[in-house]
Amino acid sequence: MKDYLLNTVIALILLSIHAADAQNLKSKSVAFDVNLTDSKNLKSGSVPFIEWIEPANETVFLTEKKLFSKLKISSSSSISSVKLNLHEHTDANMRGFVAKDASLRGSMSVKPEENQQQEMTIERDITMMDGINVLEVVVENVDGVVSKSFRIVHVGETALADAAKLHRKDRAVFFLSDNFDNWSDLVNPIYDGRTIASMLEKYYGFEIEVIENPSQDVIFSKLREYSEMEYAPLDQLMVFFAGHGYFDEGFKEGFVVVKESLKDDPGKTSYVSYNRLRNILNVIPSEHVFLMMDVCFGGTFDNAIATSRSAEIYEEVSQSDYILRKLSVKTRKYLTSGGKEYVSDGIPGKHSPFAKNVVDALNSFGGSDGILTLNEIYSYVEKLTPEPRIGKFGDNAPGSEFVFVVK
C-alpha cells in the first residue's frame, strides 16, 4: 500500500508538471490541492486546468472599477464546482497570495451545465474596490482534486501612483567585444557600451552588468542566469551586444562573432546564432525584453526585417498611467544598428555613429514627460546609413513597449 501511495503521488506530480508545461502555465498563481486521505483520489490522475484569457497578466492596473474576466476551465474528470472569490489585500508589494492573509469581499459560484462537464468558459464583469483586489478562481472536479489560480488587480489611487513608486525593476546586461582571436580588433564597442550602461544606471535607474570580450560559453551562461531570475510583472530586461556580426549566405542566418570565433568554421559552431539568441530571449520569464545590437548584419536577427515604426502617442495621460498601459502586455522588441550589411565602428574614442545617436537619445531624458520610448530612440537613429532596424520577435503582443524612465 505504501508503494502504491508513493507511486500515485509521483504520478500526480508528474502529471501536473506536464500539464502546466503543455499550457505554458508559468504563472506562480496556479496551485493544486489533492486530498489523498480519500481512497478514490488514489485512482485518479485528473487535474482541473485554469487558463486565463482575460486578464492575461498576473498583475493588473485599473483606473476604472470594472474588470472583464474570461477563463477557460478543463478537466478529464467532470467539473463539480467553480468559485470566483474576490479578496482584499493590503500589501502593495505583494509577490504572492495566500487567501488566509486577505479578507473575503465576495464569492460567486458557477454551476457547470450538462454540456460543460469537461470544459467550460466563464465570462464575467466584476466590480472591484479601490486598492488591491485579488480575484481567486477555485475549481474542483468529482475526484476531489482542486485547482486554484488568481489575478492581482490594483484599482484607483494605487494604479495612479507616481511612476517612481511602482513596484518594478529595470535590468540591463551588456556583451561588449573589441578584441578577437581570429577577427580584426575593433576600437569602440567597449567604449560605446560602457557609456550607454553608465547613463542607464545614473539617469534611468537600471541595474547594470557589463561583460567584456566574452566567449560563447560566457554569453550563454550569463543568459541562463537571467532566464532563471524572478521578475515582477512590470520588470524590464535589456540585452545589448556590440562588436562584430556576420551573415552566412548559405545558412541565411546572422551571427554574433565572439572572442574565439573561427574564420574557417563551415558549421558556425564557434559563433552565437541569431536564431538561438532569439529563442533564448523569448523564453526569459521577464514580461518585457528588449535587445539592442550594434553589430554588422544585426537586422538579420529578424527573419523578416521590419522597417515600419508606430506613430502611437499618448499626450493626455500621466507618466505612471502611460507606463502601466504600455507595460500591461508582453514585450519582445529589438533595435539594431543596421540590416543586412556592414556598419561603421567609428573613429577611436568618438563612438560608432549608432552608439553616438543612442547616447544623444538618452541625453534627451525623454522630454517633458521623463519617459523615453523605443520609437523616440529610433527617431534619433533612423536617418543613419545604413538604416537601423526596429522590430519585434517571439511572443511580442500588440501595443507593447519598452520604456526608459528618468529617475
Coordinates of N, CA and C in Angstrom, one line a residue, residues 125-345:
D125 N -18.2 40.3 -15.8 CA -17.8 41.7 -15.4 C -17.8 41.7 -13.9
I126 N -16.7 42.1 -13.3 CA -16.6 42.1 -11.8 C -16.2 43.5 -11.4
T127 N -17.0 44.0 -10.4 CA -16.7 45.3 -9.8 C -15.7 45.2 -8.7
M128 N -14.7 46.0 -8.9 CA -13.6 46.0 -7.9 C -13.7 47.2 -6.9
M129 N -13.0 47.1 -5.9 CA -12.9 48.2 -4.9 C -11.6 49.0 -5.1
D130 N -11.5 50.2 -4.6 CA -10.2 50.9 -4.6 C -9.2 50.1 -3.8
G131 N -8.0 50.1 -4.2 CA -6.9 49.4 -3.5 C -6.5 48.2 -4.3
I132 N -6.0 47.2 -3.5 CA -5.6 45.9 -4.1 C -6.6 44.8 -3.9
N133 N -7.1 44.3 -5.1 CA -8.1 43.2 -5.1 C -7.4 42.0 -5.6
V134 N -7.8 40.8 -5.1 CA -7.3 39.6 -5.5 C -8.5 38.7 -6.0
L135 N -8.5 38.4 -7.3 CA -9.6 37.6 -7.9 C -9.1 36.2 -7.9
E136 N -9.7 35.3 -7.1 CA -9.2 33.9 -7.0 C -10.3 33.0 -7.6
V137 N -9.8 32.0 -8.4 CA -10.7 31.0 -9.0 C -10.3 29.7 -8.4
V138 N -11.4 29.0 -7.9 CA -11.2 27.7 -7.3 C -12.1 26.7 -8.0
V139 N -11.4 25.7 -8.6 CA -12.2 24.7 -9.4 C -12.0 23.3 -8.7
E140 N -13.0 22.6 -8.6 CA -13.0 21.2 -8.0 C -13.7 20.2 -9.0
N141 N -13.1 19.1 -9.2 CA -13.8 18.1 -10.0 C -14.3 16.9 -9.1
V142 N -15.0 16.0 -9.7 CA -15.7 14.9 -9.0 C -14.7 14.0 -8.2
D143 N -13.4 14.1 -8.6 CA -12.4 13.3 -7.9 C -11.9 14.0 -6.6
G144 N -12.4 15.2 -6.4 CA -12.0 15.9 -5.2 C -10.7 16.7 -5.4
V145 N -10.2 16.8 -6.7 CA -9.0 17.5 -7.0 C -9.3 19.0 -7.2
V146 N -8.6 19.8 -6.5 CA -8.9 21.3 -6.5 C -7.7 22.0 -7.2
S147 N -8.0 22.9 -8.1 CA -7.1 23.8 -8.7 C -7.4 25.3 -8.3
K148 N -6.4 26.1 -8.1 CA -6.6 27.5 -7.7 C -5.7 28.4 -8.6
S149 N -6.3 29.5 -8.9 CA -5.5 30.5 -9.7 C -6.0 31.9 -9.3
F150 N -5.2 32.9 -9.5 CA -5.6 34.3 -9.1 C -5.0 35.3 -10.0
R151 N -5.6 36.5 -9.9 CA -5.1 37.7 -10.5 C -5.1 38.8 -9.5
I152 N -4.1 39.6 -9.5 CA -4.0 40.8 -8.5 C -4.4 42.0 -9.3
V153 N -5.4 42.7 -8.8 CA -5.9 43.9 -9.5 C -5.8 45.2 -8.6
H154 N -5.0 46.1 -9.1 CA -4.8 47.4 -8.4 C -5.8 48.4 -9.0
V155 N -6.5 49.1 -8.2 CA -7.6 50.0 -8.7 C -7.4 51.3 -8.0
G156 N -7.7 52.4 -8.8 CA -7.7 53.7 -8.2 C -6.4 54.3 -7.9
E157 N -6.2 54.9 -6.7 CA -5.0 55.6 -6.4 C -3.8 54.7 -6.5
T158 N -3.9 53.4 -6.2 CA -2.8 52.5 -6.3 C -2.3 52.5 -7.7
A159 N -3.2 52.4 -8.7 CA -2.9 52.3 -10.1 C -2.3 53.6 -10.6
L160 N -2.6 54.7 -9.9 CA -2.1 56.0 -10.4 C -1.0 56.5 -9.6
A161 N -0.3 55.7 -8.9 CA 0.8 56.1 -8.1 C 1.9 56.7 -8.9
D162 N 2.8 57.5 -8.3 CA 3.9 58.0 -9.1 C 4.7 56.9 -9.7
A163 N 5.2 57.1 -10.9 CA 5.9 56.1 -11.6 C 7.1 55.6 -10.9
A164 N 7.8 56.5 -10.1 CA 9.0 56.1 -9.4 C 8.7 55.1 -8.3
K165 N 7.4 55.1 -7.8 CA 7.0 54.3 -6.7 C 6.4 52.9 -7.1
L166 N 6.2 52.7 -8.4 CA 5.7 51.5 -8.9 C 6.6 50.3 -8.6
H167 N 6.1 49.2 -8.3 CA 6.9 48.0 -7.9 C 7.5 47.4 -9.2
R168 N 8.6 47.9 -9.6 CA 9.2 47.5 -10.8 C 10.8 47.6 -10.8
K169 N 11.5 46.9 -11.6 CA 12.9 46.9 -11.6 C 13.4 46.8 -13.1
D170 N 14.3 47.6 -13.5 CA 14.9 47.6 -14.8 C 16.3 47.0 -14.7
R171 N 16.6 46.1 -15.6 CA 18.0 45.5 -15.6 C 18.5 45.6 -17.1
A172 N 19.9 45.6 -17.2 CA 20.5 45.6 -18.5 C 21.8 44.8 -18.4
V173 N 22.0 43.9 -19.4 CA 23.3 43.2 -19.4 C 23.9 43.5 -20.8
F174 N 25.2 43.9 -20.7 CA 26.0 44.3 -21.9 C 27.0 43.3 -22.2
F175 N 27.1 42.8 -23.5 CA 28.1 42.0 -24.0 C 28.9 42.8 -25.0
L176 N 30.2 43.2 -24.7 CA 30.9 44.1 -25.5 C 32.2 43.5 -25.9
S177 N 32.5 43.5 -27.2 CA 33.7 42.8 -27.7 C 34.4 43.7 -28.7
D178 N 35.7 43.9 -28.4 CA 36.6 44.6 -29.3 C 37.9 43.9 -29.6
N179 N 38.1 42.8 -28.9 CA 39.3 42.0 -29.0 C 39.0 40.6 -29.4
F180 N 39.5 40.1 -30.5 CA 39.2 38.8 -31.1 C 40.4 38.0 -31.4
D181 N 40.3 36.7 -31.3 CA 41.4 35.8 -31.6 C 41.7 35.7 -33.1
N182 N 40.6 35.7 -33.9 CA 40.8 35.4 -35.3 C 40.2 36.5 -36.2
W183 N 39.5 37.4 -35.6 CA 38.9 38.5 -36.4 C 39.7 39.8 -36.1
S184 N 39.6 40.8 -36.9 CA 40.2 42.1 -36.7 C 39.6 42.7 -35.4
D185 N 40.5 43.4 -34.7 CA 40.0 44.1 -33.5 C 39.3 45.3 -33.8
L186 N 38.4 45.8 -32.9 CA 37.6 47.0 -33.1 C 38.0 48.0 -32.1
V187 N 37.6 49.3 -32.3 CA 38.0 50.3 -31.4 C 37.0 50.9 -30.4
N188 N 35.7 50.7 -30.8 CA 34.7 51.4 -30.0 C 33.7 50.6 -29.2
P189 N 33.5 49.3 -29.4 CA 32.4 48.6 -28.8 C 32.4 48.7 -27.2
I190 N 33.5 48.5 -26.6 CA 33.6 48.6 -25.1 C 33.3 50.0 -24.7
Y191 N 33.9 51.0 -25.4 CA 33.8 52.4 -25.0 C 32.3 52.8 -25.2
D192 N 31.7 52.4 -26.3 CA 30.3 52.7 -26.5 C 29.4 52.1 -25.4
G193 N 29.6 50.8 -25.2 CA 28.7 50.1 -24.2 C 28.9 50.6 -22.8
R194 N 30.1 50.9 -22.4 CA 30.3 51.5 -21.1 C 29.6 52.8 -20.9
T195 N 29.6 53.6 -22.0 CA 28.9 54.9 -21.9 C 27.4 54.8 -21.8
I196 N 26.8 53.9 -22.6 CA 25.4 53.7 -22.5 C 25.0 53.1 -21.2
A197 N 25.8 52.1 -20.8 CA 25.5 51.4 -19.5 C 25.5 52.4 -18.3
S198 N 26.5 53.3 -18.3 CA 26.7 54.3 -17.3 C 25.5 55.2 -17.2
M199 N 25.0 55.6 -18.4 CA 23.8 56.5 -18.5 C 22.6 55.9 -18.0
L200 N 22.4 54.6 -18.4 CA 21.2 53.9 -17.9 C 21.2 53.7 -16.4
E201 N 22.4 53.5 -15.8 CA 22.5 53.3 -14.4 C 22.3 54.7 -13.7
K202 N 22.9 55.7 -14.2 CA 22.9 57.0 -13.5 C 21.6 57.8 -13.6
Y203 N 21.0 57.8 -14.8 CA 19.9 58.6 -15.1 C 18.6 57.9 -15.1
Y204 N 18.6 56.5 -15.4 CA 17.4 55.8 -15.6 C 17.2 54.7 -14.6
G205 N 18.1 54.5 -13.6 CA 17.9 53.6 -12.5 C 18.1 52.1 -12.9
F206 N 18.7 51.8 -14.0 CA 18.9 50.4 -14.3 C 19.9 49.7 -13.5
E207 N 19.7 48.4 -13.2 CA 20.8 47.6 -12.6 C 21.6 47.1 -13.8
I208 N 22.9 47.4 -13.8 CA 23.8 47.1 -14.9 C 24.8 46.0 -14.7
E209 N 25.0 45.2 -15.7 CA 26.1 44.3 -15.7 C 26.8 44.3 -17.1
V210 N 28.1 44.6 -17.1 CA 28.9 44.7 -18.3 C 29.9 43.6 -18.4
I211 N 29.9 42.9 -19.5 CA 30.8 41.7 -19.7 C 31.6 42.0 -21.0
E212 N 32.9 42.1 -20.8 CA 33.8 42.5 -21.9 C 34.5 41.3 -22.5
N213 N 34.5 41.3 -23.9 CA 35.2 40.3 -24.7 C 34.8 38.9 -24.2
P214 N 33.5 38.6 -24.1 CA 33.1 37.3 -23.6 C 33.2 36.2 -24.7
S215 N 33.4 34.9 -24.2 CA 33.4 33.8 -25.0 C 32.0 33.3 -25.2
Q216 N 31.8 32.4 -26.1 CA 30.4 31.9 -26.4 C 29.8 31.3 -25.1
D217 N 30.6 30.5 -24.3 CA 30.2 29.9 -23.1 C 29.8 30.9 -22.1
V218 N 30.5 32.0 -22.0 CA 30.2 33.1 -21.0 C 28.9 33.7 -21.4
I219 N 28.7 34.0 -22.6 CA 27.4 34.6 -23.1 C 26.2 33.7 -22.7
F220 N 26.3 32.4 -23.0 CA 25.1 31.6 -22.8 C 25.0 31.3 -21.3
S221 N 26.1 31.2 -20.5 CA 25.9 31.0 -19.1 C 25.3 32.3 -18.4
K222 N 25.7 33.4 -18.9 CA 25.1 34.7 -18.3 C 23.6 34.8 -18.7
L223 N 23.3 34.5 -19.9 CA 21.8 34.5 -20.3 C 21.0 33.5 -19.5
R224 N 21.6 32.3 -19.2 CA 20.9 31.4 -18.4 C 20.6 32.0 -17.0
E225 N 21.6 32.7 -16.4 CA 21.4 33.3 -15.1 C 20.2 34.2 -15.2
Y226 N 20.1 35.0 -16.3 CA 18.9 35.9 -16.4 C 17.6 35.2 -16.6
S227 N 17.7 34.0 -17.3 CA 16.5 33.2 -17.5 C 16.0 32.6 -16.3
E228 N 16.9 32.4 -15.3 CA 16.5 31.8 -14.0 C 16.1 32.8 -12.9
M229 N 16.2 34.1 -13.2 CA 15.8 35.1 -12.2 C 14.3 35.2 -12.1
E230 N 13.8 35.8 -11.0 CA 12.4 36.0 -10.8 C 12.1 37.5 -11.2
Y231 N 11.0 37.7 -11.9 CA 10.7 39.0 -12.4 C 9.3 39.4 -12.0
A232 N 9.1 40.6 -11.5 CA 7.7 41.1 -11.3 C 7.1 41.5 -12.6
P233 N 5.8 41.7 -12.7 CA 5.1 41.9 -13.9 C 5.6 43.2 -14.7
L234 N 6.0 44.2 -14.0 CA 6.4 45.4 -14.6 C 8.0 45.5 -14.8
D235 N 8.7 44.5 -14.5 CA 10.1 44.5 -14.6 C 10.5 44.5 -16.1
Q236 N 11.7 45.1 -16.4 CA 12.2 45.0 -17.8 C 13.6 44.5 -17.8
L237 N 14.0 43.9 -19.0 CA 15.3 43.4 -19.2 C 15.8 43.9 -20.5
M238 N 17.0 44.6 -20.6 CA 17.6 45.0 -21.8 C 18.9 44.2 -22.0
V239 N 19.1 43.7 -23.2 CA 20.3 42.9 -23.6 C 20.9 43.7 -24.7
F240 N 22.2 44.0 -24.6 CA 23.0 44.8 -25.5 C 24.2 44.1 -26.0
F241 N 24.4 44.0 -27.3 CA 25.5 43.4 -28.0 C 26.3 44.5 -28.8
A242 N 27.6 44.6 -28.7 CA 28.4 45.4 -29.5 C 29.6 44.7 -29.9
G243 N 30.0 44.7 -31.2 CA 31.1 44.0 -31.7 C 30.9 43.6 -33.2
H244 N 31.6 42.5 -33.6 CA 31.4 42.0 -34.9 C 30.1 41.2 -35.1
G245 N 29.5 41.3 -36.2 CA 28.4 40.5 -36.6 C 28.7 39.9 -38.0
Y246 N 28.0 38.8 -38.3 CA 28.3 38.1 -39.6 C 27.0 37.5 -40.1
F247 N 26.9 37.4 -41.4 CA 25.8 36.8 -42.1 C 26.2 35.7 -43.0
D248 N 25.7 34.5 -42.8 CA 26.1 33.4 -43.7 C 25.0 33.2 -44.8
E249 N 25.5 33.4 -46.0 CA 24.5 33.3 -47.2 C 24.0 31.9 -47.3
G250 N 24.8 30.9 -47.0 CA 24.4 29.5 -47.2 C 23.3 29.2 -46.2
F251 N 23.5 29.5 -44.9 CA 22.5 29.2 -43.9 C 21.4 30.3 -43.9
K252 N 21.6 31.4 -44.6 CA 20.6 32.5 -44.5 C 20.4 32.9 -43.0
E253 N 21.5 33.0 -42.3 CA 21.3 33.3 -40.9 C 22.4 34.2 -40.4
G254 N 22.1 35.1 -39.4 CA 23.1 36.0 -38.9 C 23.7 35.5 -37.6
F255 N 24.9 36.0 -37.2 CA 25.6 35.5 -36.1 C 26.3 36.7 -35.4
V256 N 26.4 36.5 -34.0 CA 27.3 37.4 -33.3 C 28.7 36.7 -33.3
V257 N 29.7 37.5 -33.6 CA 31.1 37.0 -33.5 C 31.6 37.1 -32.1
V258 N 32.1 36.0 -31.5 CA 32.7 36.1 -30.2 C 34.2 36.0 -30.2
K259 N 34.8 36.1 -29.1 CA 36.3 36.1 -29.0 C 36.9 35.0 -29.7
E260 N 36.4 33.8 -29.6 CA 37.1 32.6 -30.2 C 36.6 32.2 -31.5
S261 N 35.6 33.0 -32.1 CA 35.0 32.6 -33.4 C 36.1 32.4 -34.5
L262 N 36.0 31.3 -35.2 CA 37.0 31.0 -36.3 C 36.5 31.6 -37.6
K263 N 37.5 32.0 -38.4 CA 37.2 32.4 -39.8 C 36.7 31.2 -40.6
D264 N 37.5 30.1 -40.4 CA 37.1 28.9 -41.2 C 36.3 28.0 -40.3
D265 N 35.0 28.2 -40.3 CA 34.1 27.4 -39.5 C 32.8 27.2 -40.3
P266 N 32.8 26.2 -41.1 CA 31.6 26.0 -42.0 C 30.3 25.8 -41.2
G267 N 30.3 25.2 -40.1 CA 29.1 25.0 -39.3 C 28.7 26.1 -38.4
K268 N 29.6 27.1 -38.3 CA 29.4 28.3 -37.5 C 29.2 27.9 -36.0
T269 N 29.8 26.9 -35.5 CA 29.6 26.4 -34.2 C 30.3 27.3 -33.2
S270 N 31.3 28.1 -33.6 CA 32.0 29.0 -32.7 C 31.4 30.4 -32.7
Y271 N 30.2 30.5 -33.2 CA 29.5 31.8 -33.2 C 28.3 31.7 -32.4
V272 N 27.6 32.8 -32.1 CA 26.3 32.8 -31.4 C 25.3 33.1 -32.5
S273 N 24.5 32.1 -32.8 CA 23.5 32.3 -33.9 C 22.3 33.2 -33.4
Y274 N 21.8 34.0 -34.3 CA 20.7 34.8 -34.0 C 19.4 34.0 -33.7
N275 N 19.3 32.9 -34.4 CA 18.1 32.0 -34.1 C 18.1 31.5 -32.7
R276 N 19.3 31.1 -32.2 CA 19.4 30.6 -30.8 C 19.2 31.7 -29.9
L277 N 19.8 32.9 -30.2 CA 19.6 34.0 -29.3 C 18.2 34.5 -29.2
R278 N 17.5 34.5 -30.3 CA 16.1 34.9 -30.4 C 15.3 33.9 -29.5
N279 N 15.5 32.6 -29.6 CA 14.7 31.7 -28.8 C 15.0 31.8 -27.3
I280 N 16.3 32.1 -26.9 CA 16.6 32.2 -25.5 C 16.0 33.5 -24.9
L281 N 16.1 34.6 -25.6 CA 15.5 35.8 -25.1 C 14.0 35.7 -25.0
N282 N 13.4 35.0 -25.9 CA 11.9 34.9 -25.9 C 11.4 34.2 -24.7
V283 N 12.1 33.2 -24.2 CA 11.6 32.4 -23.1 C 12.1 32.9 -21.7
I284 N 12.9 34.0 -21.7 CA 13.2 34.6 -20.4 C 11.9 35.0 -19.7
P285 N 11.7 34.7 -18.4 CA 10.4 35.0 -17.8 C 10.1 36.4 -17.6
S286 N 10.9 37.4 -17.9 CA 10.6 38.8 -17.8 C 9.5 39.1 -18.9
E287 N 8.5 39.8 -18.5 CA 7.4 40.2 -19.5 C 7.9 41.1 -20.5
H288 N 9.0 41.8 -20.2 CA 9.5 42.9 -21.1 C 11.0 42.8 -21.4
V289 N 11.3 42.3 -22.6 CA 12.7 42.1 -23.0 C 13.0 42.9 -24.3
F290 N 14.1 43.6 -24.3 CA 14.5 44.4 -25.4 C 15.9 44.1 -25.7
L291 N 16.2 43.9 -27.0 CA 17.5 43.6 -27.5 C 18.0 44.8 -28.3
M292 N 19.2 45.3 -28.0 CA 19.8 46.3 -28.8 C 21.2 45.8 -29.3
M293 N 21.5 45.9 -30.6 CA 22.7 45.3 -31.2 C 23.4 46.4 -32.1
D294 N 24.6 46.6 -31.8 CA 25.5 47.5 -32.6 C 26.5 46.6 -33.2
V295 N 26.1 45.8 -34.2 CA 26.9 44.8 -34.9 C 26.6 44.8 -36.4
C296 N 27.5 44.3 -37.2 CA 27.2 44.2 -38.6 C 26.1 43.1 -38.8
F297 N 25.3 43.3 -39.8 CA 24.2 42.4 -40.1 C 23.2 42.2 -39.0
G298 N 23.1 43.2 -38.1 CA 22.2 43.0 -36.9 C 20.8 42.8 -37.3
G299 N 20.4 43.5 -38.4 CA 19.0 43.4 -38.8 C 18.5 42.0 -39.1
T300 N 19.5 41.1 -39.5 CA 19.1 39.7 -39.8 C 18.7 38.9 -38.6
F301 N 18.7 39.6 -37.4 CA 18.2 38.9 -36.2 C 16.7 38.6 -36.4
D302 N 16.0 39.4 -37.2 CA 14.6 39.1 -37.5 C 14.6 38.5 -38.9
N303 N 13.9 37.4 -39.0 CA 13.8 36.7 -40.3 C 13.2 37.6 -41.4
A304 N 12.2 38.4 -40.9 CA 11.6 39.4 -41.8 C 11.9 40.8 -41.3
I305 N 12.9 41.4 -41.9 CA 13.4 42.7 -41.4 C 12.3 43.7 -41.4
A306 N 12.1 44.3 -40.2 CA 11.0 45.3 -40.1 C 11.5 46.7 -40.2
T307 N 10.8 47.5 -41.0 CA 11.3 48.9 -41.2 C 10.2 49.9 -40.8
S308 N 9.0 49.4 -40.4 CA 8.0 50.4 -40.0 C 8.1 50.7 -38.6
R309 N 7.5 51.9 -38.2 CA 7.5 52.2 -36.8 C 6.1 52.8 -36.5
S310 N 5.7 52.6 -35.2 CA 4.4 53.1 -34.8 C 4.5 54.6 -34.5
A311 N 3.3 55.2 -34.8 CA 3.2 56.6 -34.5 C 2.3 56.8 -33.3
E312 N 2.2 55.8 -32.5 CA 1.3 55.8 -31.3 C 1.9 56.8 -30.3
I313 N 1.0 57.8 -29.9 CA 1.4 58.8 -28.9 C 0.3 59.0 -27.9
Y314 N 0.8 59.1 -26.6 CA -0.2 59.3 -25.5 C 0.2 60.6 -24.9
E315 N -0.5 61.7 -25.2 CA -0.1 63.0 -24.6 C -0.9 63.4 -23.5
E316 N -2.1 62.8 -23.3 CA -3.0 63.3 -22.3 C -3.1 62.4 -21.0
V317 N -2.2 61.5 -20.8 CA -2.2 60.6 -19.7 C -1.0 61.0 -18.8
S318 N -1.1 60.6 -17.5 CA 0.0 60.8 -16.6 C 1.2 59.9 -16.9
Q319 N 2.3 60.2 -16.3 CA 3.5 59.4 -16.5 C 3.3 57.9 -16.1
S320 N 2.7 57.8 -14.9 CA 2.5 56.4 -14.4 C 1.5 55.7 -15.1
D321 N 0.4 56.4 -15.6 CA -0.7 55.8 -16.3 C -0.1 55.3 -17.7
Y322 N 0.7 56.1 -18.3 CA 1.4 55.6 -19.5 C 2.2 54.4 -19.4
I323 N 3.0 54.4 -18.3 CA 3.9 53.2 -18.1 C 3.0 52.0 -17.8
L324 N 2.0 52.1 -17.0 CA 1.2 50.9 -16.7 C 0.5 50.4 -18.0
R325 N 0.0 51.4 -18.8 CA -0.6 51.0 -20.0 C 0.3 50.2 -21.0
K326 N 1.5 50.8 -21.1 CA 2.4 50.2 -22.1 C 3.1 48.9 -21.6
L327 N 3.2 48.7 -20.3 CA 3.8 47.5 -19.7 C 2.7 46.5 -19.3
S328 N 1.5 46.7 -19.8 CA 0.5 45.7 -19.5 C 0.5 44.5 -20.4
V329 N 1.3 44.5 -21.5 CA 1.3 43.4 -22.4 C 2.8 43.0 -22.6
K330 N 3.0 41.8 -23.1 CA 4.3 41.2 -23.2 C 5.1 42.0 -24.3
T331 N 6.4 42.2 -24.0 CA 7.3 42.9 -24.9 C 8.4 42.0 -25.4
R332 N 8.6 41.9 -26.7 CA 9.8 41.3 -27.2 C 10.2 42.1 -28.5
K333 N 11.1 43.1 -28.2 CA 11.5 44.0 -29.3 C 13.0 44.1 -29.5
Y334 N 13.4 44.6 -30.6 CA 14.8 44.8 -30.9 C 15.1 46.0 -31.6
L335 N 16.3 46.6 -31.5 CA 16.8 47.7 -32.3 C 18.2 47.4 -32.7
T336 N 18.6 47.4 -34.0 CA 19.9 47.1 -34.4 C 20.5 48.3 -35.2
S337 N 21.8 48.3 -35.3 CA 22.5 49.4 -36.0 C 22.4 49.3 -37.5
G338 N 21.9 48.2 -38.0 CA 21.8 48.1 -39.5 C 21.0 46.9 -39.9
G339 N 20.9 46.6 -41.1 CA 20.1 45.5 -41.6 C 21.0 44.4 -42.0
K340 N 21.0 44.1 -43.3 CA 21.8 43.0 -43.9 C 23.0 43.6 -44.6
E341 N 23.9 44.3 -43.7 CA 25.1 45.0 -44.3 C 26.1 45.3 -43.1
Y342 N 27.3 45.7 -43.5 CA 28.3 46.1 -42.5 C 27.9 47.5 -42.0
V343 N 28.3 47.7 -40.8 CA 28.1 49.1 -40.2 C 29.5 49.6 -39.6
S344 N 29.5 50.9 -39.5 CA 30.8 51.5 -39.1 C 31.1 51.4 -37.7
D345 N 32.4 51.1 -37.3 CA 32.8 51.1 -35.9 C 33.1 52.5 -35.4

